mmCIF file of C-alpha atoms in Angstrom:
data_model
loop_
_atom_site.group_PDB
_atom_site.id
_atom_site.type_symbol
_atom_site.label_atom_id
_atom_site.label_comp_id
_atom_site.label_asym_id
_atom_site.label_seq_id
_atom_site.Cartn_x
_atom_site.Cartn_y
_atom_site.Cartn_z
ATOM 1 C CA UNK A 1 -92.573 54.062 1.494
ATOM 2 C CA UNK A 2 -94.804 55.997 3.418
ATOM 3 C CA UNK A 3 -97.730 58.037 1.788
ATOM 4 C CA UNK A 4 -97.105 61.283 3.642
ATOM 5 C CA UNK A 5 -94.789 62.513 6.686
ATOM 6 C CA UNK A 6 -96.113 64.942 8.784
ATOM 7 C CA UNK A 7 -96.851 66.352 12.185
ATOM 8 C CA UNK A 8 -100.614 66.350 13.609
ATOM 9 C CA UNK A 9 -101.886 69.618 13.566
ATOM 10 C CA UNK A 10 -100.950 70.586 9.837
ATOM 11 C CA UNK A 11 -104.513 70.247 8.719
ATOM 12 C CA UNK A 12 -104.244 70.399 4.955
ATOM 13 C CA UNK A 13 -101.812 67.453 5.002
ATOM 14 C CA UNK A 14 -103.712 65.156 7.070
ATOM 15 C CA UNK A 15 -106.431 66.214 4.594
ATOM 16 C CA UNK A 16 -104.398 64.062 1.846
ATOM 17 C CA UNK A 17 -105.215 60.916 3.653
ATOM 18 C CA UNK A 18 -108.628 60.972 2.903
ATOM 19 C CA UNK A 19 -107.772 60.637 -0.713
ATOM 20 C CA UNK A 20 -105.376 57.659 -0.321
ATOM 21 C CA UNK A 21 -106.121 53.659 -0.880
ATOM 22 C CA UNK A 22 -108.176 52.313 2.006
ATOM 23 C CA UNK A 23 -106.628 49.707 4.352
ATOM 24 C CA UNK A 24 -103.403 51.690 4.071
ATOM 25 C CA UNK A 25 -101.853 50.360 7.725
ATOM 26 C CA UNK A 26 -101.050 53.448 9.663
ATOM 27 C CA UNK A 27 -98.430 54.264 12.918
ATOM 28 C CA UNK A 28 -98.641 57.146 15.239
ATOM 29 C CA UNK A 29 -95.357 57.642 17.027
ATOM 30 C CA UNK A 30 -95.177 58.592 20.614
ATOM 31 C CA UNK A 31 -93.469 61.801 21.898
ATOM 32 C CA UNK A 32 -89.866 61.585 20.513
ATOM 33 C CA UNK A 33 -90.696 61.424 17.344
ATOM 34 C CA UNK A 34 -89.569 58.492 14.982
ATOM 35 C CA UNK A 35 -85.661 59.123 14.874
ATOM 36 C CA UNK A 36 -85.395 59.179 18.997
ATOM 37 C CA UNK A 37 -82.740 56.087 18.222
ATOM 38 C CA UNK A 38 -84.720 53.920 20.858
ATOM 39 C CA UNK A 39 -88.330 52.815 21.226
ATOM 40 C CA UNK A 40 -89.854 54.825 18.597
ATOM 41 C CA UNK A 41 -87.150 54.318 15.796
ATOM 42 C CA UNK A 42 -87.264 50.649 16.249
ATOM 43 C CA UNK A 43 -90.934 50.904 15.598
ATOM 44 C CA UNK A 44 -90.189 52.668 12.408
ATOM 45 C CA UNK A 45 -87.719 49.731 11.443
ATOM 46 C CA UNK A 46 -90.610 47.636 11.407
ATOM 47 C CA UNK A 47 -92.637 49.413 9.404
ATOM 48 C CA UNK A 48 -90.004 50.130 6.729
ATOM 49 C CA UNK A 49 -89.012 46.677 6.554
ATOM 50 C CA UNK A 50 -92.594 46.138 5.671
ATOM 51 C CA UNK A 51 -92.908 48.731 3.493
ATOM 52 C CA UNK A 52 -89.580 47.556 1.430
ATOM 53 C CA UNK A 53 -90.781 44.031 1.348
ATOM 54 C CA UNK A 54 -94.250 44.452 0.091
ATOM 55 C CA UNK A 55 -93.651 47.987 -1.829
ATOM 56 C CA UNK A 56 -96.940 49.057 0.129
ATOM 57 C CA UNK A 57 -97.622 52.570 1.493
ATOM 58 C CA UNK A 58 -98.554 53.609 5.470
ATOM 59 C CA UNK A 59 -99.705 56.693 7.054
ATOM 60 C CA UNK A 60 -97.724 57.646 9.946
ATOM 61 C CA UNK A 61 -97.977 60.861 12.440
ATOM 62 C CA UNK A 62 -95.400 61.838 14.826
ATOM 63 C CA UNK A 63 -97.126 63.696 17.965
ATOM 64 C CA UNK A 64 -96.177 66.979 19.225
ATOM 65 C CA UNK A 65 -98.313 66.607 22.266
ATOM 66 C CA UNK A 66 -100.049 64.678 24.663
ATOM 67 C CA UNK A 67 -103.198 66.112 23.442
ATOM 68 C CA UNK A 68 -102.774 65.270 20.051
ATOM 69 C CA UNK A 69 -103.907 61.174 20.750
ATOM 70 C CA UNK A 70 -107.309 60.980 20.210
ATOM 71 C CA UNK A 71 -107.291 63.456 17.370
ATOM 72 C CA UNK A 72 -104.703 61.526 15.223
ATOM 73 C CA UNK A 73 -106.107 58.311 16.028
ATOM 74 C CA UNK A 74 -109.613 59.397 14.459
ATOM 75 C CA UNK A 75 -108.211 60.987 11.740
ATOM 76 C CA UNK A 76 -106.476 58.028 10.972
ATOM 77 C CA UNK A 77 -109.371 55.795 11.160
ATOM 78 C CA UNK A 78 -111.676 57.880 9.099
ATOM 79 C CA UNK A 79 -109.222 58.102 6.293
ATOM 80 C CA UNK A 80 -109.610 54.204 6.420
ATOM 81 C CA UNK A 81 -106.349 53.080 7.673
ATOM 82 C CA UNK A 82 -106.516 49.454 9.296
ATOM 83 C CA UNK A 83 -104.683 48.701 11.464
ATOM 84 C CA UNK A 84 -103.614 51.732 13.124
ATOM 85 C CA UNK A 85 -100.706 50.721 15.241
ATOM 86 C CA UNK A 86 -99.659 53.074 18.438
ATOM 87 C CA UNK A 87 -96.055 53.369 19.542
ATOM 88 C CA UNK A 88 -96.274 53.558 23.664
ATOM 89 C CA UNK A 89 -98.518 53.361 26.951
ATOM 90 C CA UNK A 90 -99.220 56.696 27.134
ATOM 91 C CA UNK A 91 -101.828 55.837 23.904
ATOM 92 C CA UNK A 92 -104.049 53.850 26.269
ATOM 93 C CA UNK A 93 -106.453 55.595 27.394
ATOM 94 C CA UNK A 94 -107.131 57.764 24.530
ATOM 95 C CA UNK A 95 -107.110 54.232 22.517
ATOM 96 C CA UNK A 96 -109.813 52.956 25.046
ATOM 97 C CA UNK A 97 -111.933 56.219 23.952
ATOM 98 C CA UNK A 98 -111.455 55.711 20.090
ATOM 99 C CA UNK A 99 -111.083 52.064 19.859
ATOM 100 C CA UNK A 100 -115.546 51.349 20.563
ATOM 101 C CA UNK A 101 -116.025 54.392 17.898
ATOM 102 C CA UNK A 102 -114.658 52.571 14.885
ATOM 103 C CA UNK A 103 -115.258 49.131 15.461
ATOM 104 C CA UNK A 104 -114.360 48.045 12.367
ATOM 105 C CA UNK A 105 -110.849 48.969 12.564
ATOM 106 C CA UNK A 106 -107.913 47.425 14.230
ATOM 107 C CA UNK A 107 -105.994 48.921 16.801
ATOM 108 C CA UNK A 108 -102.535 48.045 18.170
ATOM 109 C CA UNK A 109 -101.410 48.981 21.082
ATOM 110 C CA UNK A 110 -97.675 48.389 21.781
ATOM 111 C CA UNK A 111 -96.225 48.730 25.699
ATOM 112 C CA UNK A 112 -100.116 49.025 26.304
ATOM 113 C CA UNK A 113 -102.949 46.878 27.078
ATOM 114 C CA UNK A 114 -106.568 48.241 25.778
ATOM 115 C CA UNK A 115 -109.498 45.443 26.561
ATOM 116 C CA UNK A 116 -111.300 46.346 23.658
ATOM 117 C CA UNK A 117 -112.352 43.489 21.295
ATOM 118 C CA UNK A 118 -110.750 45.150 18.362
ATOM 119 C CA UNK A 119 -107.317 46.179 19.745
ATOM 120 C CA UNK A 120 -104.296 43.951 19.981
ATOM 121 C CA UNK A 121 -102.355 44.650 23.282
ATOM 122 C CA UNK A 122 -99.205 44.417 22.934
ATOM 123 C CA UNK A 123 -96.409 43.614 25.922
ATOM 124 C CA UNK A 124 -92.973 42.895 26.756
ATOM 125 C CA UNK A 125 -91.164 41.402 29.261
ATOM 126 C CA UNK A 126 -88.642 43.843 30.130
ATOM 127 C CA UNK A 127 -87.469 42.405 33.425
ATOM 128 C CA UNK A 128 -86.408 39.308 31.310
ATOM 129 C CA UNK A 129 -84.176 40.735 29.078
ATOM 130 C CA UNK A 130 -82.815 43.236 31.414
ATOM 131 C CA UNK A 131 -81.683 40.022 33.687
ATOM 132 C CA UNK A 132 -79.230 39.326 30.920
ATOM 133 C CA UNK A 133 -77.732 42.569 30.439
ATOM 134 C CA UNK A 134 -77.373 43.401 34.343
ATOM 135 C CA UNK A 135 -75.371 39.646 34.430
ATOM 136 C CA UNK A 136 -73.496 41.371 31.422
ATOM 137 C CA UNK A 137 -73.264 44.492 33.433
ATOM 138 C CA UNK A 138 -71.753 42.760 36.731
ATOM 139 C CA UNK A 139 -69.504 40.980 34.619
ATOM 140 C CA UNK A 140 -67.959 44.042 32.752
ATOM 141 C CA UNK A 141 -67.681 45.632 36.190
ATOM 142 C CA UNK A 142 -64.524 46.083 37.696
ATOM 143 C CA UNK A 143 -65.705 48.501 40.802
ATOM 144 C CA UNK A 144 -68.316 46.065 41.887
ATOM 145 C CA UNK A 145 -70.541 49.375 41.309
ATOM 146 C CA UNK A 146 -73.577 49.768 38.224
ATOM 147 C CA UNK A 147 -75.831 51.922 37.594
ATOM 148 C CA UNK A 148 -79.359 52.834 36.258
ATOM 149 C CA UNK A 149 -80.962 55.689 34.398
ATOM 150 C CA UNK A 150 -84.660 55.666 33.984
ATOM 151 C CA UNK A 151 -86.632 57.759 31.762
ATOM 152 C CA UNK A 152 -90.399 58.552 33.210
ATOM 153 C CA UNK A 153 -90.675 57.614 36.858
ATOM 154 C CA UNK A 154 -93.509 54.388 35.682
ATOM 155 C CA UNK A 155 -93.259 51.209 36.673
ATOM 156 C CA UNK A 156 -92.658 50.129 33.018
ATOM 157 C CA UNK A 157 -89.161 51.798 33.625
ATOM 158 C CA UNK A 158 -89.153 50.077 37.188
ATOM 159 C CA UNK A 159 -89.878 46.793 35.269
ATOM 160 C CA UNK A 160 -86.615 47.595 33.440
ATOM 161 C CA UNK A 161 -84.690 48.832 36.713
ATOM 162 C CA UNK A 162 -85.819 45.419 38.702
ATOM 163 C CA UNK A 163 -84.945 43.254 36.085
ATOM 164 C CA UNK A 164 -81.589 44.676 35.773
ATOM 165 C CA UNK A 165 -80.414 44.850 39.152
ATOM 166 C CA UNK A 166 -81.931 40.934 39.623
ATOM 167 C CA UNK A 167 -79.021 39.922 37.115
ATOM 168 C CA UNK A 168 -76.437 42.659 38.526
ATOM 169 C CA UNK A 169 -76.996 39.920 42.031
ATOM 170 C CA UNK A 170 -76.714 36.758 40.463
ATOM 171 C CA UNK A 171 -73.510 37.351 39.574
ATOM 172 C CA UNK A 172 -72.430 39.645 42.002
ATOM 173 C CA UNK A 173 -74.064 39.099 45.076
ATOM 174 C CA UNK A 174 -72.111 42.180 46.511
ATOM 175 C CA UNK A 175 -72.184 44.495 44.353
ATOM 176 C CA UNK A 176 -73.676 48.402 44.401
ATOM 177 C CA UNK A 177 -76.334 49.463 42.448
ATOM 178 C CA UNK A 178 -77.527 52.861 41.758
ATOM 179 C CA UNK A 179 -80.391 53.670 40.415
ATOM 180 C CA UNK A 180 -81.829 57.218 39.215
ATOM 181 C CA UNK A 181 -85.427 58.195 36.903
ATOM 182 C CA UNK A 182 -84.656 61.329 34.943
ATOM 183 C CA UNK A 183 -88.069 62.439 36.239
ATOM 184 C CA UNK A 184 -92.232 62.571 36.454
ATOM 185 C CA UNK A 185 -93.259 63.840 33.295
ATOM 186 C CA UNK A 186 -93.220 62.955 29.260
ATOM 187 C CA UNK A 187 -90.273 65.180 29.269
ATOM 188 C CA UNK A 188 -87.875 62.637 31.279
ATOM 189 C CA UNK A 189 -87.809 60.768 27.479
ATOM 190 C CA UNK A 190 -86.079 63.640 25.825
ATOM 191 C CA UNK A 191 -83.134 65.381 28.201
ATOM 192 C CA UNK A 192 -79.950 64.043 27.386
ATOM 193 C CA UNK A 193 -78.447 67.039 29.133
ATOM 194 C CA UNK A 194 -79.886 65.641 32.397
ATOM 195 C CA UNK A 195 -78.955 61.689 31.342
ATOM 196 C CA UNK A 196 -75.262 63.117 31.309
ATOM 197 C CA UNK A 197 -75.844 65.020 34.729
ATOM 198 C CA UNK A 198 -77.007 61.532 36.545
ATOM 199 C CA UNK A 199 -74.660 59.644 34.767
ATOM 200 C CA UNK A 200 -71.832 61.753 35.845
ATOM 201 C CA UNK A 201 -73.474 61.483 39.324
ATOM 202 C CA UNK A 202 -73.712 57.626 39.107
ATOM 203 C CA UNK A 203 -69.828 57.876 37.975
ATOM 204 C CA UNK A 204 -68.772 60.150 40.832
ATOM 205 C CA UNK A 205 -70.089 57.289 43.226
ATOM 206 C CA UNK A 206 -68.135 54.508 41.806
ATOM 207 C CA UNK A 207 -70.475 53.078 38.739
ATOM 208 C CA UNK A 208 -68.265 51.835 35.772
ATOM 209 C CA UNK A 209 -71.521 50.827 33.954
ATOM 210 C CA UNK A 210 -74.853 52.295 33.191
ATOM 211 C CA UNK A 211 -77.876 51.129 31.733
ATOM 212 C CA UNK A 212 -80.255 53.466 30.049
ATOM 213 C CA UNK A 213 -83.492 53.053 29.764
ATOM 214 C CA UNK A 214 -85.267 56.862 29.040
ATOM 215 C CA UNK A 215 -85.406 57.064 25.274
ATOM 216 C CA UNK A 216 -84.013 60.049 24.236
ATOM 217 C CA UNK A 217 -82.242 60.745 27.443
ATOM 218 C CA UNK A 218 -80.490 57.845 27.118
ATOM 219 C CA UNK A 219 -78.879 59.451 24.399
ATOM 220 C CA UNK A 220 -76.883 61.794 26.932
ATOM 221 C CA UNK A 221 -76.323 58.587 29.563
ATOM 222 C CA UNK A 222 -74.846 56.642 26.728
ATOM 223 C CA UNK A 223 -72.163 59.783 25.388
ATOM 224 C CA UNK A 224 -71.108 60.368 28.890
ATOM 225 C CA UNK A 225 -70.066 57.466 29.563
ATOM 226 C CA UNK A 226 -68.269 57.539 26.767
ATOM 227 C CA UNK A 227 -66.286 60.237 27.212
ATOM 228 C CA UNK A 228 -65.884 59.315 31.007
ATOM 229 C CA UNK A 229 -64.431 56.193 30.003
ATOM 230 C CA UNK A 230 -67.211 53.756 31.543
ATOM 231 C CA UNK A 231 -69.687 51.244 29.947
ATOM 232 C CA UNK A 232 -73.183 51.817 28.832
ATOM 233 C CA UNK A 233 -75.840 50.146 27.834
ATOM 234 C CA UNK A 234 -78.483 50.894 25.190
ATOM 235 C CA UNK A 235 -82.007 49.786 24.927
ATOM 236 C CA UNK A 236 -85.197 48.980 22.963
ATOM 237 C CA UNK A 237 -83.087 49.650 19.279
ATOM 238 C CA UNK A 238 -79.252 48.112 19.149
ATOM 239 C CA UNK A 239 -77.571 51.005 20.043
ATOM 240 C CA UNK A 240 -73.765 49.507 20.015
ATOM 241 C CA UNK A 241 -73.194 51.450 16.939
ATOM 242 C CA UNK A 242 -73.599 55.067 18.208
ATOM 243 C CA UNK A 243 -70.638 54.929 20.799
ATOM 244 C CA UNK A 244 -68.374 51.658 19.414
ATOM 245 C CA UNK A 245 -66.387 50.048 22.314
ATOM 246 C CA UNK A 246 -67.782 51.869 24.603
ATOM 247 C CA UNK A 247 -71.468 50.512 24.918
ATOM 248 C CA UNK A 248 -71.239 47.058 26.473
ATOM 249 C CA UNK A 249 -74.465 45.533 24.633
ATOM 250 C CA UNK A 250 -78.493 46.999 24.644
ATOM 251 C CA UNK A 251 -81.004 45.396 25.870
ATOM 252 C CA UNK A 252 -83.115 45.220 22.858
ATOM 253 C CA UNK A 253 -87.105 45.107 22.884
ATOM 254 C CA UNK A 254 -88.208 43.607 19.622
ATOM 255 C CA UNK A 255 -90.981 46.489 19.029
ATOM 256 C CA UNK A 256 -89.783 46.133 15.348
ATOM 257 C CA UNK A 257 -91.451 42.772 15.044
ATOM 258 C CA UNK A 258 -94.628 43.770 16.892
ATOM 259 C CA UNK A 259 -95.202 46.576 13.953
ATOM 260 C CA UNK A 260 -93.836 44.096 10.691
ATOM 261 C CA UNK A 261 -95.902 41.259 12.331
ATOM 262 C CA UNK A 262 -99.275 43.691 12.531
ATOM 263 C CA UNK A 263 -98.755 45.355 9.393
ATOM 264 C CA UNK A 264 -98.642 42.252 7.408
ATOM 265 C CA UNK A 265 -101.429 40.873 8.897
ATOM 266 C CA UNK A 266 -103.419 43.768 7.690
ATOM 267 C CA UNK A 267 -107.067 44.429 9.036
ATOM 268 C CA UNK A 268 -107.427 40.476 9.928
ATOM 269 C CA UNK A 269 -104.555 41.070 12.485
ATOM 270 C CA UNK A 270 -105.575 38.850 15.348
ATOM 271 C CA UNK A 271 -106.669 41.268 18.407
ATOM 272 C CA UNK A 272 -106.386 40.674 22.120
ATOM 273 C CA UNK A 273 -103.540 40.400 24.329
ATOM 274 C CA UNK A 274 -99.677 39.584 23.110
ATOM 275 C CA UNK A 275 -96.623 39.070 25.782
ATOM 276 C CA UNK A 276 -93.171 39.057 23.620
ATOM 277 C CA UNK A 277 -90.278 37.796 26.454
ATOM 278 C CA UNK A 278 -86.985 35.620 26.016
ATOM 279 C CA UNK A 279 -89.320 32.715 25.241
ATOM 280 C CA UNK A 280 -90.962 34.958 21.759
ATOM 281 C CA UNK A 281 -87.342 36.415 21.019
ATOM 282 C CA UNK A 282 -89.325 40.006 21.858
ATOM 283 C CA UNK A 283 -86.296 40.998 24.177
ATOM 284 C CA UNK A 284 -82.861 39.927 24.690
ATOM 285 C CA UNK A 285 -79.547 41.375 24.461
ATOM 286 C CA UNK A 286 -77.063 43.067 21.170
ATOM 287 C CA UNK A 287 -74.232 41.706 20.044
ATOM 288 C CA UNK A 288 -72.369 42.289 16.755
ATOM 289 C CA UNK A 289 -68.979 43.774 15.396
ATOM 290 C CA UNK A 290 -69.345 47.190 17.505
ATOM 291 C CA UNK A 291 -68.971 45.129 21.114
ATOM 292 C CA UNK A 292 -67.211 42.361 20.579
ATOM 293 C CA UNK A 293 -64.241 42.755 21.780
ATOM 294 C CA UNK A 294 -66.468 43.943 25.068
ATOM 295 C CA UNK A 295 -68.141 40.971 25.816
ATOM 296 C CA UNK A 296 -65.876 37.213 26.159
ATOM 297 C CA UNK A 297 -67.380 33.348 25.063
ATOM 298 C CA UNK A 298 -67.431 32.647 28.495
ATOM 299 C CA UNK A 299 -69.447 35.777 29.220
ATOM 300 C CA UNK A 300 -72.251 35.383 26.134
ATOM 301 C CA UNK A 301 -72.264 31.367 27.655
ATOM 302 C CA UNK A 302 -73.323 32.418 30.923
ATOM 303 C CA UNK A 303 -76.161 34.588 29.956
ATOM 304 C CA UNK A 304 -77.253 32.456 27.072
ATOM 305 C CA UNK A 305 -77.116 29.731 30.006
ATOM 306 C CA UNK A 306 -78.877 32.367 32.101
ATOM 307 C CA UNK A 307 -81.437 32.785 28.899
ATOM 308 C CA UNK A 308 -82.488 29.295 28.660
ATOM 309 C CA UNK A 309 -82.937 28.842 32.083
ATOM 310 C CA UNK A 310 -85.482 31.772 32.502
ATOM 311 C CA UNK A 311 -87.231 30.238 29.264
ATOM 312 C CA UNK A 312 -87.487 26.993 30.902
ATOM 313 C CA UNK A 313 -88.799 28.291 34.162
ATOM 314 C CA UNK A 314 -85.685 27.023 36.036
ATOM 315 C CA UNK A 315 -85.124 31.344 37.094
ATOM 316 C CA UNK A 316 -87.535 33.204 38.008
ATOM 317 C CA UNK A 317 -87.066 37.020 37.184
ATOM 318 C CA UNK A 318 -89.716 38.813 39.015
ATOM 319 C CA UNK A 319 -91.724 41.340 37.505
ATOM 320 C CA UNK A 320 -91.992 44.341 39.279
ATOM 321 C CA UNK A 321 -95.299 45.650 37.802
ATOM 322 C CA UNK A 322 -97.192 42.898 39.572
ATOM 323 C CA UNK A 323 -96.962 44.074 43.123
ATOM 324 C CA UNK A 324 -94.920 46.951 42.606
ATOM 325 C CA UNK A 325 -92.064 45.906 44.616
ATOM 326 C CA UNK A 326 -88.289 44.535 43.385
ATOM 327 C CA UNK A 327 -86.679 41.809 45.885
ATOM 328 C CA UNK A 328 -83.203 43.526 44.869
ATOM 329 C CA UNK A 329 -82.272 47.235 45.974
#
């Protein structure tokens, strides 16, 4: 269970951490909070699970603001928290501020890579698991046309994007893909009202699937297409259950893991830098009782065939964050 719930700014409860247990692990949630169904929640699952299997207590903030980083992560660290885990990139450089101030703490960084010798970085390989689900994708399709829906215009969310539409063309070497970012700011994570719009927009130009990768927003992408009669797919959390039959798989992003795994470690939770693709389980794609009927034995063999490949080097997905460029469009 965790020792208190609250958002940063409430002074007089973050006040109660100075009286709990030291080495209490501690999470601070990125913008979205911890229920966003996505990236966020599935960091939450991880910490509950740990939580429920040790009967141990964490701290945990949810931030309001972008300005709110460096303040919770102190707070956290002078209460005596270890390790303080943060949920998201955008924790970086505030991290790489804090981190040298409290250098007997351990930070963890997770979609974020801090060279500091007491962090522990954190990455995934996006473009790996999002192969699988744009094969999936293609192979759902009946219009030959897909789409995309990015959250934050990054190239994390490109990473997704590329990956995608690299296994959308291995299977269809023809077909259309269409690909839209919800927008420039933190904001793009939480606007399903604009997910709907582009989905609807992705719809009206022939797209019988969509993949959403923009947290919160994806909320919207995945209850149009619902009620438009396409596909979606979910990411980061399973998100099959929220719209039964109707989302094709998610492409989930084992963030869970990266919390249970640092939590359990404790303080002595080895630092530097952590990649988690197909190879480490951290990503790969949902199935259970909510899609199957979407997704056929010969389909799963394909991208399981697809899966063991890219483990064993035989495909090579590219990753668009190292030169910025995707060798699909």
């Amino acid at each position: 269970m965790t020792l208190f719930k609250t958002f940063l700014g409430t002074a007089a409860a973050l006040a109660v951490t100075a009286g709990a247990a030291l080495a209490d692990p501690a999470i601070i949630f990125d913008l979205g909070g911890k229920f966003d169904r996505s990236f966020n929640e599935a960091a939450f699952n991880g910490a509950e699970l740990w939580a429920e299997e040790t009967g141990g207590s964490y701290r945990e903030i949810e931030l309001q603001s972008d300005a709110q980083r460096e303040q919770a992560m102190r707070r956290l660290a002078e209460a005596g928290s270890n390790p303080i885990v943060m949920a998201g990139f955008s924790q970086a450089s505030a991290l790489s501020v804090v981190a040298p101030d409290y250098p007997d703490t351990t930070f963890v960084i997770i979609d974020g890579v801090v060279d500091e010798p007491n962090v522990r970085s954190v990455i995934f390989q996006e473009h790996e698991g999002s192969y699988l689900v744009g094969m999936l994708a293609a192979m759902a399709s009946e219009s030959g046309t897909v789409g995309f829906v990015g959250g934050m215009d990054i190239p994390l969310i490109s990473r997704f994007g590329c990956g995608y539409a690299q296994g959308v063309r291995a299977v269809n070497p023809d077909a259309t893909i269409i690909q839209n970012m919800t927008g420039t700011t933190p904001a793009a994570w939480n606007d399903p009202v604009r997910g709907g719009e582009l989905t609807r927009t992705q719809i009206s130009q022939g797209a019988d699937v969509v993949f959403a990768a923009a947290g919160g927003t994806g909320l919207g992408v995945l209850q149009t297409a619902e009620d438009e009669g396409i596909f979606s797919i979910g990411v980061d959390s399973n998100q099959n259950y929220l719209h039964p039959g109707s989302v094709l798989t998610s492409m989930v992003k084992r963030v869970d893991v990266a919390v249970h795994e640092a939590f359990t470690a404790g303080a002595d939770v080895e630092t530097g830098l952590f990649v988690m693709g197909l190879a480490e389980e951290g990503v790969g794609f949902a199935l259970d009782d909510n899609n199957a009927e979407l997704v056929t034995e010969d389909m799963i063999a394909a991208v399981n065939d697809a899966r063991a490949a890219i483990i064993a080097g035989e495909i090579s997905v590219h990753n668009y964050t190292e030169d910025g460029m995707c060798p699909v469009e």
